[in-house]
mmCIF file of C-alpha atoms in Angstrom:
data_model
loop_
_atom_site.group_PDB
_atom_site.id
_atom_site.type_symbol
_atom_site.label_atom_id
_atom_site.label_comp_id
_atom_site.label_asym_id
_atom_site.label_seq_id
_atom_site.Cartn_x
_atom_site.Cartn_y
_atom_site.Cartn_z
ATOM 1 C CA UNK A 1 0.000 0.000 0.000
ATOM 2 C CA UNK A 2 0.922 3.642 -0.172
ATOM 3 C CA UNK A 3 3.464 4.844 2.361
ATOM 4 C CA UNK A 4 4.681 8.251 3.367
ATOM 5 C CA UNK A 5 8.162 8.836 4.734
ATOM 6 C CA UNK A 6 8.304 11.886 6.963
ATOM 7 C CA UNK A 7 11.496 13.398 8.319
ATOM 8 C CA UNK A 8 12.929 14.271 10.670
ATOM 9 C CA UNK A 9 11.277 12.177 13.383
ATOM 10 C CA UNK A 10 11.955 14.809 16.028
ATOM 11 C CA UNK A 11 13.463 18.265 16.349
ATOM 12 C CA UNK A 12 14.701 20.229 19.343
ATOM 13 C CA UNK A 13 15.113 23.894 18.536
ATOM 14 C CA UNK A 14 15.535 27.256 20.195
ATOM 15 C CA UNK A 15 12.724 29.769 20.156
ATOM 16 C CA UNK A 16 13.060 32.039 17.141
ATOM 17 C CA UNK A 17 14.669 29.444 14.889
ATOM 18 C CA UNK A 18 13.172 28.284 11.603
ATOM 19 C CA UNK A 19 12.049 24.683 11.137
ATOM 20 C CA UNK A 20 11.717 22.522 8.051
ATOM 21 C CA UNK A 21 10.211 19.062 7.663
ATOM 22 C CA UNK A 22 9.285 17.028 4.615
ATOM 23 C CA UNK A 23 7.410 14.027 3.315
ATOM 24 C CA UNK A 24 8.009 11.751 0.361
ATOM 25 C CA UNK A 25 5.700 9.169 -1.119
ATOM 26 C CA UNK A 26 6.066 6.095 -3.289
ATOM 27 C CA UNK A 27 3.057 7.215 -5.337
ATOM 28 C CA UNK A 28 1.372 10.436 -6.373
ATOM 29 C CA UNK A 29 -1.362 12.273 -4.510
ATOM 30 C CA UNK A 30 -3.999 14.793 -5.612
ATOM 31 C CA UNK A 31 -3.822 16.645 -2.295
ATOM 32 C CA UNK A 32 -1.178 17.123 0.377
ATOM 33 C CA UNK A 33 -2.167 18.243 3.849
ATOM 34 C CA UNK A 34 -0.236 19.208 6.947
ATOM 35 C CA UNK A 35 -1.693 18.653 10.419
ATOM 36 C CA UNK A 36 -0.624 19.471 13.959
ATOM 37 C CA UNK A 37 -1.563 17.229 16.865
ATOM 38 C CA UNK A 38 -1.302 18.174 20.525
ATOM 39 C CA UNK A 39 -1.545 15.734 23.433
ATOM 40 C CA UNK A 40 -5.035 14.357 23.937
ATOM 41 C CA UNK A 41 -6.414 15.944 20.789
ATOM 42 C CA UNK A 42 -7.085 14.934 17.218
ATOM 43 C CA UNK A 43 -5.051 16.309 14.306
ATOM 44 C CA UNK A 44 -5.892 19.887 13.313
ATOM 45 C CA UNK A 45 -5.442 21.010 9.715
ATOM 46 C CA UNK A 46 -2.746 23.647 9.166
ATOM 47 C CA UNK A 47 -2.370 23.857 5.399
ATOM 48 C CA UNK A 48 -3.923 22.083 2.405
ATOM 49 C CA UNK A 49 -2.250 21.924 -1.026
ATOM 50 C CA UNK A 50 -4.187 20.993 -4.152
ATOM 51 C CA UNK A 51 -1.896 21.568 -7.130
ATOM 52 C CA UNK A 52 1.584 20.401 -8.041
ATOM 53 C CA UNK A 53 4.056 23.219 -7.428
ATOM 54 C CA UNK A 54 1.652 25.135 -5.205
ATOM 55 C CA UNK A 55 3.230 27.177 -2.423
ATOM 56 C CA UNK A 56 0.861 28.213 0.372
ATOM 57 C CA UNK A 57 1.351 30.187 3.566
ATOM 58 C CA UNK A 58 -0.634 30.373 6.778
ATOM 59 C CA UNK A 59 0.957 32.940 9.073
ATOM 60 C CA UNK A 60 4.439 31.695 9.928
ATOM 61 C CA UNK A 61 3.808 28.389 8.162
ATOM 62 C CA UNK A 62 4.664 27.756 4.520
ATOM 63 C CA UNK A 63 4.116 24.496 2.652
ATOM 64 C CA UNK A 64 4.728 23.353 -0.903
ATOM 65 C CA UNK A 65 3.264 20.594 -3.079
ATOM 66 C CA UNK A 66 6.149 19.003 -4.971
ATOM 67 C CA UNK A 67 6.238 19.118 -8.765
ATOM 68 C CA UNK A 68 6.326 15.327 -9.002
ATOM 69 C CA UNK A 69 3.248 15.137 -6.694
ATOM 70 C CA UNK A 70 5.212 12.690 -4.561
ATOM 71 C CA UNK A 71 6.571 15.075 -1.949
ATOM 72 C CA UNK A 72 5.800 18.090 0.193
ATOM 73 C CA UNK A 73 7.565 20.229 2.767
ATOM 74 C CA UNK A 74 6.464 22.414 5.666
ATOM 75 C CA UNK A 75 8.463 25.346 7.010
ATOM 76 C CA UNK A 76 7.810 27.160 10.257
ATOM 77 C CA UNK A 77 9.546 30.506 10.636
ATOM 78 C CA UNK A 78 10.513 32.196 13.903
ATOM 79 C CA UNK A 79 9.282 29.343 16.096
ATOM 80 C CA UNK A 80 7.545 30.065 19.398
ATOM 81 C CA UNK A 81 6.850 27.772 22.384
ATOM 82 C CA UNK A 82 3.240 27.138 21.312
ATOM 83 C CA UNK A 83 4.521 25.499 18.107
ATOM 84 C CA UNK A 84 5.327 22.437 20.227
ATOM 85 C CA UNK A 85 3.479 19.358 19.045
ATOM 86 C CA UNK A 86 3.562 16.575 16.480
ATOM 87 C CA UNK A 87 3.284 17.561 12.835
ATOM 88 C CA UNK A 88 1.906 15.096 10.311
ATOM 89 C CA UNK A 89 1.842 15.184 6.560
ATOM 90 C CA UNK A 90 -1.013 13.399 4.820
ATOM 91 C CA UNK A 91 -1.716 12.566 1.222
ATOM 92 C CA UNK A 92 -5.102 12.121 -0.389
ATOM 93 C CA UNK A 93 -6.098 10.551 -3.690
ATOM 94 C CA UNK A 94 -9.485 11.166 -5.278
ATOM 95 C CA UNK A 95 -9.610 7.612 -6.591
ATOM 96 C CA UNK A 96 -9.370 6.252 -3.057
ATOM 97 C CA UNK A 97 -12.510 7.862 -1.707
ATOM 98 C CA UNK A 98 -10.862 10.625 0.246
ATOM 99 C CA UNK A 99 -9.025 8.614 2.870
ATOM 100 C CA UNK A 100 -5.838 10.150 4.220
ATOM 101 C CA UNK A 101 -2.466 8.395 4.231
ATOM 102 C CA UNK A 102 -0.387 9.815 7.080
ATOM 103 C CA UNK A 103 3.341 10.117 7.622
ATOM 104 C CA UNK A 104 4.914 8.992 10.883
ATOM 105 C CA UNK A 105 5.024 12.496 12.323
ATOM 106 C CA UNK A 106 7.678 15.012 13.348
ATOM 107 C CA UNK A 107 7.770 15.835 17.046
ATOM 108 C CA UNK A 108 8.777 19.456 17.568
ATOM 109 C CA UNK A 109 10.165 20.767 20.850
ATOM 110 C CA UNK A 110 10.881 24.493 21.260
ATOM 111 C CA UNK A 111 13.123 25.745 24.041
ATOM 112 C CA UNK A 112 12.250 29.248 25.247
ATOM 113 C CA UNK B 1 -20.312 24.649 14.014
ATOM 114 C CA UNK B 2 -19.988 21.898 16.596
ATOM 115 C CA UNK B 3 -17.059 19.555 16.097
ATOM 116 C CA UNK B 4 -16.851 15.788 15.872
ATOM 117 C CA UNK B 5 -17.858 14.313 19.221
ATOM 118 C CA UNK B 6 -16.367 11.088 20.535
ATOM 119 C CA UNK B 7 -16.866 9.117 23.714
ATOM 120 C CA UNK B 8 -15.529 7.874 25.965
ATOM 121 C CA UNK B 9 -12.251 9.840 26.106
ATOM 122 C CA UNK B 10 -10.414 7.031 27.880
ATOM 123 C CA UNK B 11 -10.992 3.323 28.355
ATOM 124 C CA UNK B 12 -8.947 0.651 30.106
ATOM 125 C CA UNK B 13 -9.933 -2.983 29.614
ATOM 126 C CA UNK B 14 -8.401 -6.383 30.054
ATOM 127 C CA UNK B 15 -7.456 -8.457 27.040
ATOM 128 C CA UNK B 16 -10.263 -10.593 25.673
ATOM 129 C CA UNK B 17 -12.875 -8.118 26.897
ATOM 130 C CA UNK B 18 -15.047 -6.140 24.514
ATOM 131 C CA UNK B 19 -15.271 -2.372 24.086
ATOM 132 C CA UNK B 20 -17.286 0.082 22.023
ATOM 133 C CA UNK B 21 -16.590 3.641 20.921
ATOM 134 C CA UNK B 22 -19.113 6.203 19.767
ATOM 135 C CA UNK B 23 -18.815 9.043 17.266
ATOM 136 C CA UNK B 24 -21.185 11.855 16.343
ATOM 137 C CA UNK B 25 -19.960 13.629 13.181
ATOM 138 C CA UNK B 26 -20.495 17.223 12.150
ATOM 139 C CA UNK B 27 -24.082 17.762 11.062
ATOM 140 C CA UNK B 28 -24.521 17.267 7.328
ATOM 141 C CA UNK B 29 -21.217 15.481 6.785
ATOM 142 C CA UNK B 30 -21.873 12.504 4.514
ATOM 143 C CA UNK B 31 -18.595 10.707 5.065
ATOM 144 C CA UNK B 32 -17.340 9.300 8.360
ATOM 145 C CA UNK B 33 -13.963 7.712 9.022
ATOM 146 C CA UNK B 34 -12.490 5.688 11.881
ATOM 147 C CA UNK B 35 -8.710 5.839 12.247
ATOM 148 C CA UNK B 36 -6.417 3.940 14.601
ATOM 149 C CA UNK B 37 -3.357 5.786 15.904
ATOM 150 C CA UNK B 38 -0.768 3.678 17.675
ATOM 151 C CA UNK B 39 1.640 5.592 19.908
ATOM 152 C CA UNK B 40 4.432 7.162 17.864
ATOM 153 C CA UNK B 41 2.714 6.630 14.517
ATOM 154 C CA UNK B 42 0.401 8.501 12.206
ATOM 155 C CA UNK B 43 -3.299 7.612 12.076
ATOM 156 C CA UNK B 44 -4.269 4.655 9.901
ATOM 157 C CA UNK B 45 -7.702 4.285 8.334
ATOM 158 C CA UNK B 46 -9.816 1.406 9.651
ATOM 159 C CA UNK B 47 -13.132 2.035 7.936
ATOM 160 C CA UNK B 48 -14.885 4.687 5.851
ATOM 161 C CA UNK B 49 -18.646 5.202 5.594
ATOM 162 C CA UNK B 50 -20.576 7.292 3.112
ATOM 163 C CA UNK B 51 -23.972 7.887 4.677
ATOM 164 C CA UNK B 52 -24.748 4.436 6.113
ATOM 165 C CA UNK B 53 -22.806 2.393 3.552
ATOM 166 C CA UNK B 54 -19.251 1.090 3.887
ATOM 167 C CA UNK B 55 -16.857 2.534 1.281
ATOM 168 C CA UNK B 56 -13.569 1.055 2.482
ATOM 169 C CA UNK B 57 -12.958 -1.475 5.256
ATOM 170 C CA UNK B 58 -9.899 -3.113 3.742
ATOM 171 C CA UNK B 59 -7.736 -2.325 6.801
ATOM 172 C CA UNK B 60 -10.316 -3.372 9.416
ATOM 173 C CA UNK B 61 -9.417 -6.607 11.293
ATOM 174 C CA UNK B 62 -12.840 -8.083 10.734
ATOM 175 C CA UNK B 63 -12.305 -11.072 13.002
ATOM 176 C CA UNK B 64 -12.461 -8.754 16.012
ATOM 177 C CA UNK B 65 -13.450 -5.259 14.858
ATOM 178 C CA UNK B 66 -16.876 -4.179 13.662
ATOM 179 C CA UNK B 67 -18.430 -0.821 12.923
ATOM 180 C CA UNK B 68 -21.801 0.486 11.952
ATOM 181 C CA UNK B 69 -23.380 3.780 11.030
ATOM 182 C CA UNK B 70 -27.085 3.328 11.369
ATOM 183 C CA UNK B 71 -29.233 6.056 9.812
ATOM 184 C CA UNK B 72 -26.114 7.623 8.313
ATOM 185 C CA UNK B 73 -25.324 9.809 11.318
ATOM 186 C CA UNK B 74 -23.732 8.416 14.509
ATOM 187 C CA UNK B 75 -21.302 5.534 14.350
ATOM 188 C CA UNK B 76 -19.993 2.919 16.743
ATOM 189 C CA UNK B 77 -16.772 0.955 16.538
ATOM 190 C CA UNK B 78 -16.521 -2.284 18.507
ATOM 191 C CA UNK B 79 -13.633 -4.549 19.397
ATOM 192 C CA UNK B 80 -14.370 -8.071 20.598
ATOM 193 C CA UNK B 81 -12.216 -9.652 21.936
ATOM 194 C CA UNK B 82 -9.528 -7.036 22.516
ATOM 195 C CA UNK B 83 -5.815 -7.814 22.241
ATOM 196 C CA UNK B 84 -2.868 -6.008 23.788
ATOM 197 C CA UNK B 85 -1.872 -4.620 20.378
ATOM 198 C CA UNK B 86 -5.232 -2.840 20.098
ATOM 199 C CA UNK B 87 -3.990 -0.250 22.600
ATOM 200 C CA UNK B 88 -4.173 2.991 20.625
ATOM 201 C CA UNK B 89 -6.120 6.191 20.118
ATOM 202 C CA UNK B 90 -9.217 5.699 17.984
ATOM 203 C CA UNK B 91 -10.013 8.824 15.999
ATOM 204 C CA UNK B 92 -13.252 9.591 14.238
ATOM 205 C CA UNK B 93 -13.351 12.104 11.395
ATOM 206 C CA UNK B 94 -16.068 13.403 9.096
ATOM 207 C CA UNK B 95 -16.177 15.335 5.837
ATOM 208 C CA UNK B 96 -18.654 16.840 3.386
ATOM 209 C CA UNK B 97 -17.264 15.067 0.348
ATOM 210 C CA UNK B 98 -18.765 12.012 -1.248
ATOM 211 C CA UNK B 99 -16.851 9.442 -3.230
ATOM 212 C CA UNK B 100 -18.769 10.425 -6.362
ATOM 213 C CA UNK B 101 -17.786 14.068 -6.090
ATOM 214 C CA UNK B 102 -14.319 14.404 -4.644
ATOM 215 C CA UNK B 103 -12.973 17.881 -4.571
ATOM 216 C CA UNK B 104 -10.910 20.318 -2.645
ATOM 217 C CA UNK B 105 -13.521 21.354 -0.071
ATOM 218 C CA UNK B 106 -13.604 18.235 2.006
ATOM 219 C CA UNK B 107 -14.007 19.974 5.356
ATOM 220 C CA UNK B 108 -12.210 17.040 6.946
ATOM 221 C CA UNK B 109 -12.443 17.335 10.755
ATOM 222 C CA UNK B 110 -11.147 15.008 13.449
ATOM 223 C CA UNK B 111 -12.575 14.359 16.893
ATOM 224 C CA UNK B 112 -10.378 14.298 20.011
ATOM 225 C CA UNK B 113 -10.242 10.507 20.017
ATOM 226 C CA UNK B 114 -10.698 7.686 22.494
ATOM 227 C CA UNK B 115 -7.542 6.410 24.141
ATOM 228 C CA UNK B 116 -7.811 2.636 24.644
ATOM 229 C CA UNK B 117 -5.445 0.751 26.914
ATOM 230 C CA UNK B 118 -5.633 -3.046 26.890
ATOM 231 C CA UNK B 119 -3.911 -4.715 29.860
#
């Protein structure tokens, strides 16, 4: 089945630093999504990407849909303590009924 | 708009016991999903409903897991008998999209999940 490889697995950074994480897939997707999950909660959508090459920002977050449709990255600029959490990429294919295939997650820790 | 409601939030059971989880999706959302999230991993789809019909249950361990969505609204997921490896968070999600009209405005929303511990 489809698999997503997300890296890095974890990051420990200083407040104010920029962060970058990425996902690669063995097959193409129609949509790439980035979620954040905090303890005891479900994933919350941060950014959705619908077109190959698309670059989208949401505040300090920027994500891109790779040209090959098999990869995506998420950047967080000027990190703050509330950015702490687990970030997941997810891919979606229209011919699979809308289910999401998730990466393994990147755990982000921010030191004040 | 109210979110996806799930209950209970936590459940601890012994192996070989049975357990059931409940989900109430966002009003008007045709599609409902159950995901299993094992600690340290991303969520994995167990079953997808569109209204009250099953769209995809290829990853559901049918010898012990069952799910239903009567009347196309609420859904329950049951495990009987539970195994140690079933310890996980069970997430419910809903969306507006239907399989016949996929598109960018899915409105995909997750509930807070039920954390199951099997001892």
